[in-house]
CSV table of C-alpha atoms and ligand atoms in Angstrom, one decimal:
chain,number,residue,atom,x,y,z
I,27,MET,CA,204.0,-16.3,228.9
I,28,THR,CA,200.5,-15.4,228.0
I,29,PHE,CA,198.0,-17.8,227.1
I,30,ASP,CA,194.9,-17.4,224.8
I,31,LEU,CA,192.7,-18.7,227.5
I,32,VAL,CA,193.3,-20.0,231.0
I,33,ILE,CA,190.8,-22.2,233.1
I,34,ARG,CA,191.8,-21.5,236.5
I,35,GLY,CA,191.2,-23.0,239.9
I,36,GLY,CA,189.3,-26.2,238.9
I,37,LEU,CA,189.9,-30.0,239.7
I,38,VAL,CA,191.5,-31.5,236.7
I,39,ALA,CA,190.6,-35.1,236.2
I,40,THR,CA,192.2,-37.4,233.6
I,41,ALA,CA,191.9,-41.2,233.3
I,42,ALA,CA,195.2,-41.2,235.2
I,43,ASP,CA,194.8,-38.5,238.1
I,44,VAL,CA,192.5,-36.1,239.6
I,45,VAL,CA,194.8,-32.7,240.4
I,46,ARG,CA,194.1,-29.2,241.4
I,47,ALA,CA,195.5,-27.4,238.3
I,48,ASP,CA,195.3,-24.2,235.9
I,49,VAL,CA,195.1,-25.2,232.2
I,50,GLY,CA,196.7,-22.7,229.8
I,51,ILE,CA,195.4,-22.9,226.2
I,52,THR,CA,197.2,-21.6,223.3
I,53,ASN,CA,196.2,-22.0,219.5
I,54,GLY,CA,193.6,-24.4,220.2
I,55,ARG,CA,195.8,-26.7,222.2
I,56,ILE,CA,196.6,-27.3,225.9
I,57,ALA,CA,200.1,-25.5,226.4
I,58,ALA,CA,200.5,-25.8,230.2
I,59,LEU,CA,199.2,-27.4,233.3
I,60,ALA,CA,200.4,-25.9,236.3
I,61,ASP,CA,199.6,-24.8,240.2
I,62,ARG,CA,199.0,-21.3,238.9
I,63,ILE,CA,198.9,-19.6,235.7
I,64,VAL,CA,198.6,-15.9,236.0
I,65,SER,CA,198.5,-14.4,232.5
I,66,GLY,CA,195.7,-15.2,229.9
I,67,ASP,CA,193.8,-13.1,227.4
I,68,ARG,CA,190.8,-14.6,228.8
I,69,VAL,CA,190.1,-16.5,232.1
I,70,ILE,CA,187.3,-19.0,232.9
I,71,ASP,CA,186.9,-19.1,236.7
I,72,ALA,CA,186.6,-22.8,237.5
I,73,THR,CA,186.5,-22.6,241.2
I,74,GLY,CA,184.4,-25.3,242.8
I,75,ARG,CA,184.2,-27.0,239.2
I,76,LEU,CA,185.5,-30.0,237.7
I,77,VAL,CA,187.6,-29.6,234.4
I,78,LEU,CA,187.3,-32.9,232.5
I,79,PRO,CA,188.2,-33.8,228.9
I,80,GLY,CA,185.4,-33.3,226.6
I,81,GLY,CA,183.5,-36.4,226.0
I,82,ILE,CA,184.0,-38.7,222.8
I,83,ASP,CA,180.8,-40.4,221.7
I,84,ALA,CA,182.1,-43.3,219.4
I,85,HIS,CA,178.6,-44.7,218.7
I,86,CYS,CA,176.0,-42.4,217.1
I,87,HIS,CA,174.0,-42.5,213.9
I,88,LEU,CA,173.5,-39.2,212.2
I,89,ASP,CA,171.9,-38.6,208.8
I,90,GLN,CA,171.8,-42.2,207.9
I,91,PRO,CA,169.4,-43.2,204.8
I,92,MET,CA,167.5,-46.1,205.7
I,93,MET,CA,167.3,-49.2,203.5
I,94,PRO,CA,164.5,-51.9,203.1
I,95,GLY,CA,165.3,-54.9,205.5
I,96,LEU,CA,166.5,-52.4,208.2
I,97,ALA,CA,164.5,-52.4,211.4
I,98,SER,CA,164.3,-48.7,210.9
I,99,ALA,CA,163.2,-48.6,207.0
I,100,GLY,CA,160.8,-46.2,206.1
I,101,ALA,CA,161.9,-43.7,208.9
I,102,ALA,CA,163.9,-40.7,208.6
I,103,MET,CA,166.6,-40.0,211.2
I,104,ALA,CA,165.7,-36.6,213.1
I,105,ASP,CA,169.5,-35.5,213.6
I,106,GLY,CA,171.8,-34.7,210.9
I,107,PHE,CA,175.5,-33.6,211.8
I,108,ARG,CA,174.3,-30.0,212.7
I,109,SER,CA,171.4,-30.9,215.4
I,110,GLY,CA,173.4,-34.0,216.5
I,111,THR,CA,176.6,-32.2,217.2
I,112,THR,CA,174.8,-29.3,218.7
I,113,SER,CA,173.1,-31.6,221.2
I,114,ALA,CA,176.3,-33.5,221.9
I,115,ALA,CA,178.1,-30.2,222.8
I,116,PHE,CA,175.4,-29.2,225.2
I,117,GLY,CA,175.9,-32.5,226.9
I,118,GLY,CA,179.9,-32.2,227.3
I,119,THR,CA,180.9,-34.1,224.4
I,120,THR,CA,183.4,-32.7,221.9
I,121,SER,CA,184.0,-35.5,219.4
I,122,ILE,CA,181.9,-38.0,217.9
I,123,MET,CA,182.4,-41.2,215.7
I,124,SER,CA,179.3,-41.7,213.7
I,125,PHE,CA,179.0,-44.3,210.7
I,126,ALA,CA,179.6,-44.2,206.9
I,127,VAL,CA,177.2,-47.1,205.8
I,128,GLN,CA,177.6,-49.0,202.8
I,129,HIS,CA,174.4,-50.5,201.2
I,130,ARG,CA,174.2,-53.6,199.1
I,131,GLY,CA,174.8,-52.9,195.6
I,132,THR,CA,176.8,-49.6,196.3
I,133,SER,CA,180.4,-48.9,196.5
I,134,LEU,CA,181.9,-48.1,200.1
I,135,ARG,CA,184.0,-45.3,198.7
I,136,ASP,CA,181.1,-43.5,197.4
I,137,ALA,CA,179.3,-44.1,200.7
I,138,VAL,CA,182.0,-42.5,202.4
I,139,ALA,CA,182.3,-39.5,200.3
I,140,ASP,CA,178.3,-39.2,200.6
I,141,TYR,CA,178.9,-39.0,204.5
I,142,HIS,CA,181.9,-36.7,204.5
I,143,ARG,CA,179.4,-34.2,202.4
I,144,ARG,CA,176.7,-34.7,205.0
I,145,ALA,CA,178.9,-33.6,207.9
I,146,GLU,CA,181.1,-30.8,206.2
I,147,GLY,CA,179.5,-27.5,206.7
I,148,ASN,CA,177.2,-28.8,209.4
I,149,ALA,CA,179.2,-30.2,212.3
I,150,VAL,CA,180.0,-27.9,215.4
I,151,ILE,CA,182.4,-30.7,216.7
I,152,ASP,CA,185.1,-32.9,215.3
I,153,TYR,CA,183.8,-36.3,213.8
I,154,GLY,CA,185.0,-39.3,212.5
I,155,PHE,CA,183.4,-42.5,210.8
I,156,HIS,CA,183.4,-45.9,211.5
I,157,LEU,CA,182.9,-47.9,208.0
I,158,VAL,CA,179.8,-50.1,207.8
I,159,ILE,CA,180.4,-53.1,205.5
I,160,ALA,CA,177.2,-54.6,204.0
I,161,ASP,CA,178.5,-55.8,200.9
I,162,PRO,CA,182.0,-57.1,200.9
I,163,THR,CA,182.5,-57.5,197.2
I,164,PRO,CA,185.9,-58.3,195.7
I,165,ALA,CA,186.3,-54.7,194.8
I,166,VAL,CA,185.5,-53.4,198.5
I,167,LEU,CA,187.7,-56.1,199.9
I,168,GLY,CA,190.6,-55.7,197.7
I,169,GLN,CA,190.8,-52.1,196.8
I,170,GLU,CA,188.1,-49.7,198.5
I,171,LEU,CA,188.5,-50.9,201.8
I,172,PRO,CA,192.4,-50.9,202.1
I,173,ALA,CA,192.8,-47.5,200.6
I,174,LEU,CA,190.0,-46.2,202.9
I,175,ILE,CA,191.7,-47.7,206.0
I,176,ARG,CA,195.1,-46.2,205.0
I,177,ARG,CA,193.2,-42.6,204.8
I,178,GLY,CA,192.3,-42.7,208.3
I,179,HIS,CA,189.2,-44.8,208.6
I,180,ALA,CA,190.7,-47.4,210.9
I,181,SER,CA,187.5,-48.8,212.4
I,182,LEU,CA,184.9,-51.1,210.7
I,183,LYS,CA,181.7,-52.3,211.8
I,184,VAL,CA,179.8,-55.6,210.7
I,185,TYR,CA,176.2,-56.5,211.5
I,186,MET,CA,175.2,-60.2,212.3
I,187,THR,CA,171.6,-59.2,212.1
I,188,TYR,CA,169.1,-56.9,210.1
I,189,ASP,CA,168.3,-58.4,206.6
I,190,ALA,CA,169.7,-55.5,204.6
I,191,MET,CA,173.0,-55.3,206.7
I,192,ARG,CA,173.8,-58.8,208.1
I,193,LEU,CA,176.8,-60.6,206.8
I,194,THR,CA,177.5,-64.4,207.0
I,195,ASP,CA,180.3,-65.7,209.1
I,196,ARG,CA,182.3,-66.3,205.9
I,197,GLU,CA,181.8,-62.8,204.9
I,198,ILE,CA,182.6,-61.4,208.4
I,199,LEU,CA,186.0,-63.4,208.1
I,200,ASP,CA,186.6,-61.7,204.7
I,201,VAL,CA,186.4,-58.5,206.3
I,202,LEU,CA,188.3,-59.6,209.4
I,203,ALA,CA,191.2,-60.9,207.2
I,204,VAL,CA,191.4,-57.2,205.5
I,205,ALA,CA,191.3,-55.7,208.9
I,206,HIS,CA,194.0,-57.9,210.0
I,207,GLU,CA,196.1,-57.0,207.1
I,208,GLU,CA,195.5,-53.3,207.1
I,209,ARG,CA,195.7,-53.0,211.2
I,210,ALA,CA,192.1,-51.9,211.7
I,211,VAL,CA,189.8,-52.4,214.6
I,212,VAL,CA,186.3,-54.1,214.2
I,213,LEU,CA,183.0,-53.3,216.0
I,214,VAL,CA,180.3,-55.8,215.9
I,215,HIS,CA,176.6,-55.8,216.2
I,216,ALA,CA,176.2,-59.3,217.7
I,217,GLU,CA,172.7,-60.8,217.5
I,218,ASN,CA,171.7,-64.1,216.2
I,219,HIS,CA,169.7,-63.1,213.1
I,220,GLU,CA,168.0,-66.6,212.6
I,221,ILE,CA,166.8,-67.0,216.1
I,222,ILE,CA,165.2,-63.3,216.2
I,223,GLY,CA,163.5,-64.1,212.6
I,224,TRP,CA,162.0,-67.4,214.0
I,225,LEU,CA,160.9,-66.0,217.2
I,226,ALA,CA,159.4,-62.9,215.5
I,227,ASP,CA,157.6,-65.1,213.1
I,228,ARG,CA,156.1,-67.1,215.9
I,229,LEU,CA,155.1,-64.0,217.8
I,230,GLU,CA,153.5,-62.3,214.8
I,231,ARG,CA,151.3,-65.6,214.1
I,232,GLU,CA,150.2,-65.5,217.7
I,233,GLY,CA,149.3,-61.8,217.1
I,234,ARG,CA,151.8,-60.6,220.0
I,235,THR,CA,153.3,-57.6,218.2
I,236,LYS,CA,153.4,-54.8,220.7
I,237,PRO,CA,156.7,-53.1,221.7
I,238,LEU,CA,157.1,-55.3,224.7
I,239,GLN,CA,157.3,-58.5,222.1
I,240,HIS,CA,160.4,-56.7,220.3
I,241,ALA,CA,162.4,-57.7,223.5
I,242,THR,CA,160.6,-61.3,223.5
I,243,SER,CA,162.0,-61.8,220.1
I,244,ARG,CA,165.5,-60.8,221.0
I,245,PRO,CA,166.3,-62.5,224.4
I,246,LEU,CA,169.7,-62.4,225.9
I,247,VAL,CA,170.8,-65.8,224.6
I,248,VAL,CA,170.5,-64.4,220.9
I,249,GLU,CA,173.2,-61.9,222.0
I,250,ARG,CA,175.2,-64.4,224.1
I,251,GLU,CA,175.5,-66.6,221.0
I,252,ALA,CA,176.4,-64.2,218.6
I,253,THR,CA,178.9,-62.5,221.0
I,254,HIS,CA,180.6,-66.0,221.4
I,255,ARG,CA,180.6,-66.4,217.6
I,256,ALA,CA,181.9,-63.0,216.9
I,257,ILE,CA,184.8,-63.4,219.4
I,258,THR,CA,185.6,-66.8,218.0
I,259,LEU,CA,185.8,-65.1,214.3
I,260,GLY,CA,188.0,-62.5,215.8
I,261,GLU,CA,190.3,-65.0,217.2
I,262,VAL,CA,190.6,-66.8,214.0
I,263,ALA,CA,191.6,-63.7,212.2
I,264,ASP,CA,193.5,-62.2,215.0
I,265,VAL,CA,191.7,-58.8,214.8
I,266,PRO,CA,190.8,-56.8,217.9
I,267,LEU,CA,186.9,-56.6,218.2
I,268,VAL,CA,184.8,-54.3,220.0
I,269,ILE,CA,181.4,-55.8,220.9
I,270,VAL,CA,179.2,-52.8,221.0
I,271,HIS,CA,175.8,-52.1,222.9
I,272,VAL,CA,176.1,-55.1,225.3
I,273,SER,CA,173.1,-55.3,227.2
I,274,GLY,CA,173.2,-58.1,230.2
I,275,ALA,CA,175.2,-60.6,232.0
I,276,GLU,CA,175.2,-63.4,229.2
I,277,PRO,CA,177.0,-61.6,226.6
I,278,ALA,CA,179.2,-59.6,229.2
I,279,ASP,CA,180.1,-63.4,230.6
I,280,GLU,CA,181.1,-64.4,227.1
I,281,ILE,CA,183.7,-61.4,227.1
I,282,ARG,CA,185.0,-62.1,230.5
I,283,ARG,CA,185.7,-65.8,229.5
I,284,ALA,CA,187.2,-64.7,226.1
I,285,ARG,CA,189.5,-62.3,227.6
I,286,ALA,CA,190.5,-64.8,230.3
I,287,ARG,CA,191.7,-67.2,227.6
I,288,GLY,CA,193.7,-64.0,225.9
I,289,ALA,CA,191.2,-62.7,223.3
I,290,ASN,CA,191.8,-59.2,222.1
I,291,VAL,CA,188.1,-58.2,222.8
I,292,HIS,CA,186.7,-54.9,224.1
I,293,ALA,CA,183.2,-53.9,225.3
I,294,GLU,CA,180.8,-51.3,224.9
I,295,THR,CA,177.7,-50.4,227.0
I,296,CYS,CA,175.1,-47.7,226.6
I,297,PRO,CA,172.9,-45.7,228.9
I,298,GLN,CA,169.6,-47.6,227.8
I,299,TYR,CA,171.1,-50.7,229.5
I,300,LEU,CA,171.7,-49.0,232.9
I,301,PHE,CA,168.4,-46.6,233.0
I,302,LEU,CA,165.8,-48.5,231.0
I,303,THR,CA,164.1,-51.9,231.5
I,304,GLU,CA,161.5,-53.9,229.6
I,305,ASP,CA,158.8,-52.0,231.6
I,306,ASP,CA,159.6,-49.0,229.7
I,307,LEU,CA,158.5,-51.1,226.7
I,308,ASP,CA,155.4,-52.2,228.2
I,309,LEU,CA,153.4,-48.9,228.0
I,310,PRO,CA,150.0,-48.2,226.6
I,311,ASP,CA,149.4,-46.2,223.4
I,312,MET,CA,152.6,-47.3,221.7
I,313,GLN,CA,154.5,-45.1,224.3
I,314,GLY,CA,156.8,-48.2,224.7
I,315,ALA,CA,158.2,-47.6,221.1
I,316,LYS,CA,160.0,-44.6,222.5
I,317,ALA,CA,162.4,-47.2,224.1
I,318,MET,CA,162.7,-49.5,221.3
I,319,CYS,CA,166.2,-50.4,220.2
I,320,SER,CA,168.4,-53.4,219.7
I,321,PRO,CA,169.6,-55.1,221.8
I,322,PRO,CA,166.5,-54.0,223.9
I,323,PRO,CA,166.5,-52.9,227.5
I,324,ARG,CA,166.3,-56.0,229.7
I,325,ASP,CA,165.4,-56.5,233.4
I,326,THR,CA,166.9,-55.1,236.9
I,327,ALA,CA,169.2,-58.2,237.1
I,328,SER,CA,170.7,-57.2,233.7
I,329,GLN,CA,171.1,-53.5,234.5
I,330,LYS,CA,173.0,-54.9,237.9
I,331,ALA,CA,175.2,-56.9,235.7
I,332,ILE,CA,176.0,-53.8,233.5
I,333,TRP,CA,176.5,-51.6,236.4
I,334,GLN,CA,178.9,-54.3,237.6
I,335,GLY,CA,180.8,-54.4,234.3
I,336,ILE,CA,181.0,-50.5,234.5
I,337,GLU,CA,182.6,-50.7,237.9
I,338,ASP,CA,184.9,-53.5,237.6
I,339,GLY,CA,186.5,-52.9,234.1
I,340,LEU,CA,184.7,-55.2,231.9
I,341,PHE,CA,183.5,-52.2,230.0
I,342,ASP,CA,186.1,-50.2,228.2
I,343,ILE,CA,183.9,-47.8,226.7
I,344,PHE,CA,180.3,-46.1,227.1
I,345,ASN,CA,178.6,-44.6,224.3
I,346,SER,CA,175.1,-43.4,223.4
I,347,ASP,CA,174.0,-45.4,220.3
I,348,HIS,CA,172.1,-42.3,219.5
I,349,ALA,CA,169.6,-43.4,216.4
I,350,PRO,CA,167.3,-40.4,216.5
I,351,TYR,CA,163.6,-41.0,215.4
I,352,ARG,CA,160.8,-38.8,216.3
I,353,PHE,CA,157.8,-40.3,217.6
I,354,ASP,CA,155.5,-39.6,214.7
I,355,GLU,CA,154.7,-40.8,211.4
I,356,LYS,CA,158.2,-39.6,210.0
I,357,GLY,CA,160.1,-41.8,212.7
I,358,LYS,CA,158.9,-44.4,215.2
I,359,LEU,CA,155.5,-44.6,213.8
I,360,TYR,CA,156.2,-44.4,210.0
I,361,ALA,CA,154.2,-47.4,209.4
I,362,GLY,CA,151.0,-46.0,211.2
I,363,PRO,CA,149.7,-45.2,214.5
I,364,ASN,CA,149.7,-48.9,215.9
I,365,PRO,CA,152.1,-50.9,214.0
I,366,PRO,CA,153.6,-54.4,214.9
I,367,PHE,CA,157.0,-54.1,216.6
I,368,ARG,CA,158.8,-55.3,213.4
I,369,LYS,CA,157.6,-52.0,211.8
I,370,VAL,CA,158.7,-49.6,214.4
I,371,ALA,CA,162.1,-47.7,213.9
I,372,ASN,CA,164.6,-49.2,216.1
I,373,GLY,CA,166.8,-46.7,218.2
I,374,ILE,CA,166.6,-44.2,220.9
I,375,PRO,CA,168.3,-40.6,221.3
I,376,GLY,CA,171.0,-40.1,223.7
I,377,LEU,CA,174.0,-37.9,222.5
I,378,GLU,CA,173.3,-34.9,225.1
I,379,THR,CA,172.2,-37.2,228.2
I,380,ARG,CA,175.0,-39.7,227.9
I,381,LEU,CA,177.3,-38.0,230.0
I,382,PRO,CA,175.1,-36.6,232.7
I,383,LEU,CA,173.3,-39.8,233.2
I,384,LEU,CA,176.4,-41.7,233.9
I,385,PHE,CA,177.8,-38.8,235.8
I,386,SER,CA,174.9,-38.4,238.1
I,387,GLU,CA,174.3,-42.0,238.8
I,388,GLY,CA,177.8,-43.4,238.5
I,389,VAL,CA,180.2,-40.8,240.0
I,390,MET,CA,177.8,-38.9,242.3
I,391,THR,CA,176.7,-42.0,244.0
I,392,GLY,CA,180.2,-43.4,244.3
I,393,ARG,CA,180.1,-46.3,242.2
I,394,ILE,CA,182.9,-45.1,239.9
I,395,ASP,CA,185.5,-42.4,240.4
I,396,LEU,CA,186.3,-39.4,238.2
I,397,ARG,CA,189.2,-41.3,236.5
I,398,ARG,CA,187.0,-44.3,235.4
I,399,PHE,CA,184.3,-41.9,234.3
I,400,VAL,CA,186.8,-40.2,232.1
I,401,ALA,CA,188.3,-43.5,230.9
I,402,LEU,CA,184.8,-44.9,229.8
I,403,THR,CA,183.5,-41.7,228.1
I,404,ALA,CA,186.7,-40.4,226.5
I,405,THR,CA,190.1,-41.6,226.9
I,406,ASN,CA,189.4,-45.3,226.0
I,407,ASN,CA,187.5,-44.3,222.9
I,408,ALA,CA,190.5,-42.2,221.8
I,409,ARG,CA,192.8,-45.0,222.2
I,410,LEU,CA,190.5,-47.6,220.7
I,411,TYR,CA,189.9,-45.4,217.7
I,412,GLY,CA,193.1,-44.0,217.0
I,413,LEU,CA,192.6,-40.5,218.4
I,414,HIS,CA,194.8,-40.8,221.4
I,415,GLY,CA,197.3,-37.8,222.0
I,416,ARG,CA,194.9,-35.4,220.3
I,417,LYS,CA,191.5,-36.2,222.0
I,418,GLY,CA,190.2,-37.6,225.1
I,419,THR,CA,192.6,-36.4,227.8
I,420,ILE,CA,193.9,-33.3,229.3
I,421,ALA,CA,197.6,-33.2,228.4
I,422,VAL,CA,200.1,-30.8,227.3
I,423,GLY,CA,199.8,-31.0,223.3
I,424,ALA,CA,196.4,-32.2,223.2
I,425,ASP,CA,193.4,-30.5,221.6
I,426,ALA,CA,191.9,-28.2,224.0
I,427,ASP,CA,188.5,-29.9,223.9
I,428,ILE,CA,187.3,-29.6,227.4
I,429,ALA,CA,184.1,-29.6,229.8
I,430,VAL,CA,183.9,-27.6,232.9
I,431,TRP,CA,181.2,-29.4,234.9
I,432,ASN,CA,179.2,-28.1,238.0
I,433,PRO,CA,179.1,-31.3,240.0
I,434,ASP,CA,176.3,-29.8,242.3
I,435,LEU,CA,174.0,-28.5,239.5
I,436,LYS,CA,170.5,-30.2,239.8
I,437,ARG,CA,168.3,-30.7,236.9
I,438,VAL,CA,165.3,-32.7,236.0
I,439,LEU,CA,165.6,-33.9,232.3
I,440,ARG,CA,163.1,-32.2,230.1
I,441,ASN,CA,163.1,-32.9,226.4
I,442,THR,CA,162.0,-29.3,225.8
I,443,GLU,CA,165.4,-28.4,227.0
I,444,LEU,CA,167.5,-30.8,224.9
I,445,HIS,CA,169.0,-29.8,221.6
I,446,HIS,CA,168.5,-32.7,219.5
I,447,ASN,CA,165.7,-32.8,216.9
I,448,VAL,CA,164.0,-35.7,218.5
I,449,ASP,CA,160.7,-34.9,220.2
I,450,TYR,CA,161.3,-37.0,223.2
I,451,THR,CA,163.7,-38.4,225.7
I,452,PRO,CA,163.3,-41.7,227.1
I,453,TYR,CA,164.7,-40.2,230.4
I,454,GLU,CA,161.8,-37.4,230.5
I,455,GLY,CA,161.6,-36.4,234.4
I,456,ARG,CA,164.7,-38.1,235.7
I,457,MET,CA,166.6,-35.9,238.3
I,458,ILE,CA,170.4,-35.6,237.6
I,459,THR,CA,173.1,-34.1,239.5
I,460,GLY,CA,176.0,-32.5,237.4
I,461,TRP,CA,176.2,-30.9,234.3
I,462,PRO,CA,178.9,-29.5,231.9
I,463,GLU,CA,178.3,-25.8,231.9
I,464,THR,CA,181.2,-24.6,229.8
I,465,VAL,CA,182.5,-26.5,226.8
I,466,LEU,CA,185.5,-26.1,224.7
I,467,SER,CA,186.5,-27.6,221.3
I,468,ARG,CA,190.1,-26.9,220.2
I,469,GLY,CA,189.9,-23.9,222.6
I,470,ASP,CA,186.9,-22.3,221.3
I,471,VAL,CA,184.2,-21.8,223.9
I,472,ILE,CA,181.3,-23.2,222.2
I,473,VAL,CA,178.7,-23.8,225.0
I,474,SER,CA,178.7,-21.3,228.0
I,475,ASP,CA,175.6,-19.8,229.8
I,476,GLY,CA,173.2,-22.2,228.1
I,477,MET,CA,174.2,-20.8,224.6
I,478,LEU,CA,175.9,-22.3,221.8
I,479,ASN,CA,178.6,-20.2,220.2
I,480,ALA,CA,179.8,-22.2,217.2
I,481,GLU,CA,179.2,-21.9,213.5
I,482,PRO,CA,177.8,-25.1,211.8
I,483,GLY,CA,181.0,-26.3,209.9
I,484,ARG,CA,183.7,-25.7,212.3
I,485,GLY,CA,183.8,-29.1,213.3
I,486,ARG,CA,186.9,-31.2,211.5
I,487,PHE,CA,187.1,-34.6,210.2
I,488,LEU,CA,189.1,-36.8,212.4
I,489,GLU,CA,191.6,-38.9,210.5
I,490,GLN,CA,192.3,-42.1,212.8
I,491,ALA,CA,195.7,-43.6,213.6
I,492,PRO,CA,196.1,-47.1,214.2
I,493,SER,CA,194.1,-48.5,217.3
I,494,SER,CA,196.0,-49.0,220.5
I,495,ALA,CA,194.3,-52.3,220.7
I,496,LEU,CA,196.5,-53.6,217.9
I,497,ARG,CA,199.1,-55.8,219.7
I,498,ARG,CA,202.6,-55.2,218.7
I,499,HIS,CA,203.1,-58.8,218.4
I,500,GLY,CA,199.9,-60.2,217.0
I,501,ARG,CA,199.1,-63.7,217.0
I,502,VAL,CA,199.3,-65.7,213.9
I,503,PRO,CA,196.1,-65.8,212.4
I,504,GLN,CA,194.6,-69.3,211.8
I,505,TRP,CA,194.9,-69.4,208.1
I,506,THR,CA,198.7,-69.3,207.9
U,133,URP,O1,168.5,-50.0,217.9
U,133,URP,C1,169.6,-49.7,217.5
U,133,URP,N1,170.6,-49.8,218.0
U,133,URP,N2,169.7,-48.8,216.1
U,133,URP,C2,170.8,-48.3,215.9
U,133,URP,C3,171.4,-49.3,214.9
U,133,URP,C4,172.3,-50.0,215.7
U,133,URP,O2,172.3,-51.3,215.8
U,133,URP,O3,173.2,-49.8,216.3
U,134,ZN,ZN1,174.2,-52.0,216.4
U,135,ZN,ZN1,174.2,-48.2,216.7
């Protein structure tokens, strides 16, 4: 049998195993894994290389229009689906889950159609959308949301903070009830809105408005309380929750406690909570704005707690929360050269650097093994978000989404060498060991020799199946 493409001689890693094997690819799918495959129309020599599933980044914001009341209102996102997915591909990511965001007073169905238009013709890798519910009207809850979930949008996101997005606990329960009925998973941005507002008002009155005070206004307790409350709401409704961007020990401990009592709760963290601290916010000339995101980077003890969760299995998934704003008047500094922290666009870039950072500091230091790396960055995202079987693993029948890594390649991170449309990286100057050299999406070699070989628009929409986090025998929700 002849294959379209053979990846020969590499060490193949999945979330379950690490084996020396050749990979045979036909019609965009993995057709064989064997000791030796002799016949291929094209051969990639992977001797001395690691052959990993392409990453799935299941938390990235691309081409999101901003609304008043959002911490980023007034700024424009620097990356749409073209530059965002290109940047992702160069960093070894072959699928993304972005967001289709409903704004108050608008239809969710129209928002989803709008985001499909934004991605189509632009994405170079495959993409799906979590649905952000900001206005759970009877029409949204009764008709639009059930229809969209049945059409492959099987993950929803709710915000507990940001004036324009936050839902009350009661509204969250309304969304969770639909998620329970329609078998969707729900992502939660868990921060206590009232505490943040109260603290930010005080800081403002005292004239303490620098980027560092963004973190002062959002201490860990804010996240701890909201995490506890979100999990409680999820337990009442019997819905699998994903607590996104967990930043320190206090929310992490809430998740550990909840799991110990049997709650169906999953946890995500992001590079910024491993590689940045408050010190990165405390820089002169507004440079600290480059590290401003919510929740904020914290202290070294928090970094340690997050590494602990990466190592011991607390975290299921590791995603970028790429929220791309330039460091200029179109982005971070939309409100002027020296704005108070409330008027700085929130979010940092990270699609391209997510995998190399964790590989370098996680795998190469021996903190985690390759299987855990693959689980955190690809397989568990596929399972949670209904892509398993197609994406996130190297197995016969799966899409040939593969990254061939050179584990010895040393590189200093320079923004000038990245492919996003943001004019900085918060990781400038950091030394990295290991980088994906060749990247395949559905069998197409889309990155090799530092070049992109992919037409905008080749990326396809990923219809989600129900999440593997759904329990076969769900508990009885507490309204029956
Ligand atoms: O600061 C952040 N994380 N901005 C992106 C939006 C979000 O909250 O995920
Ligand atoms: Zn968020
Ligand atoms: Zn986000």
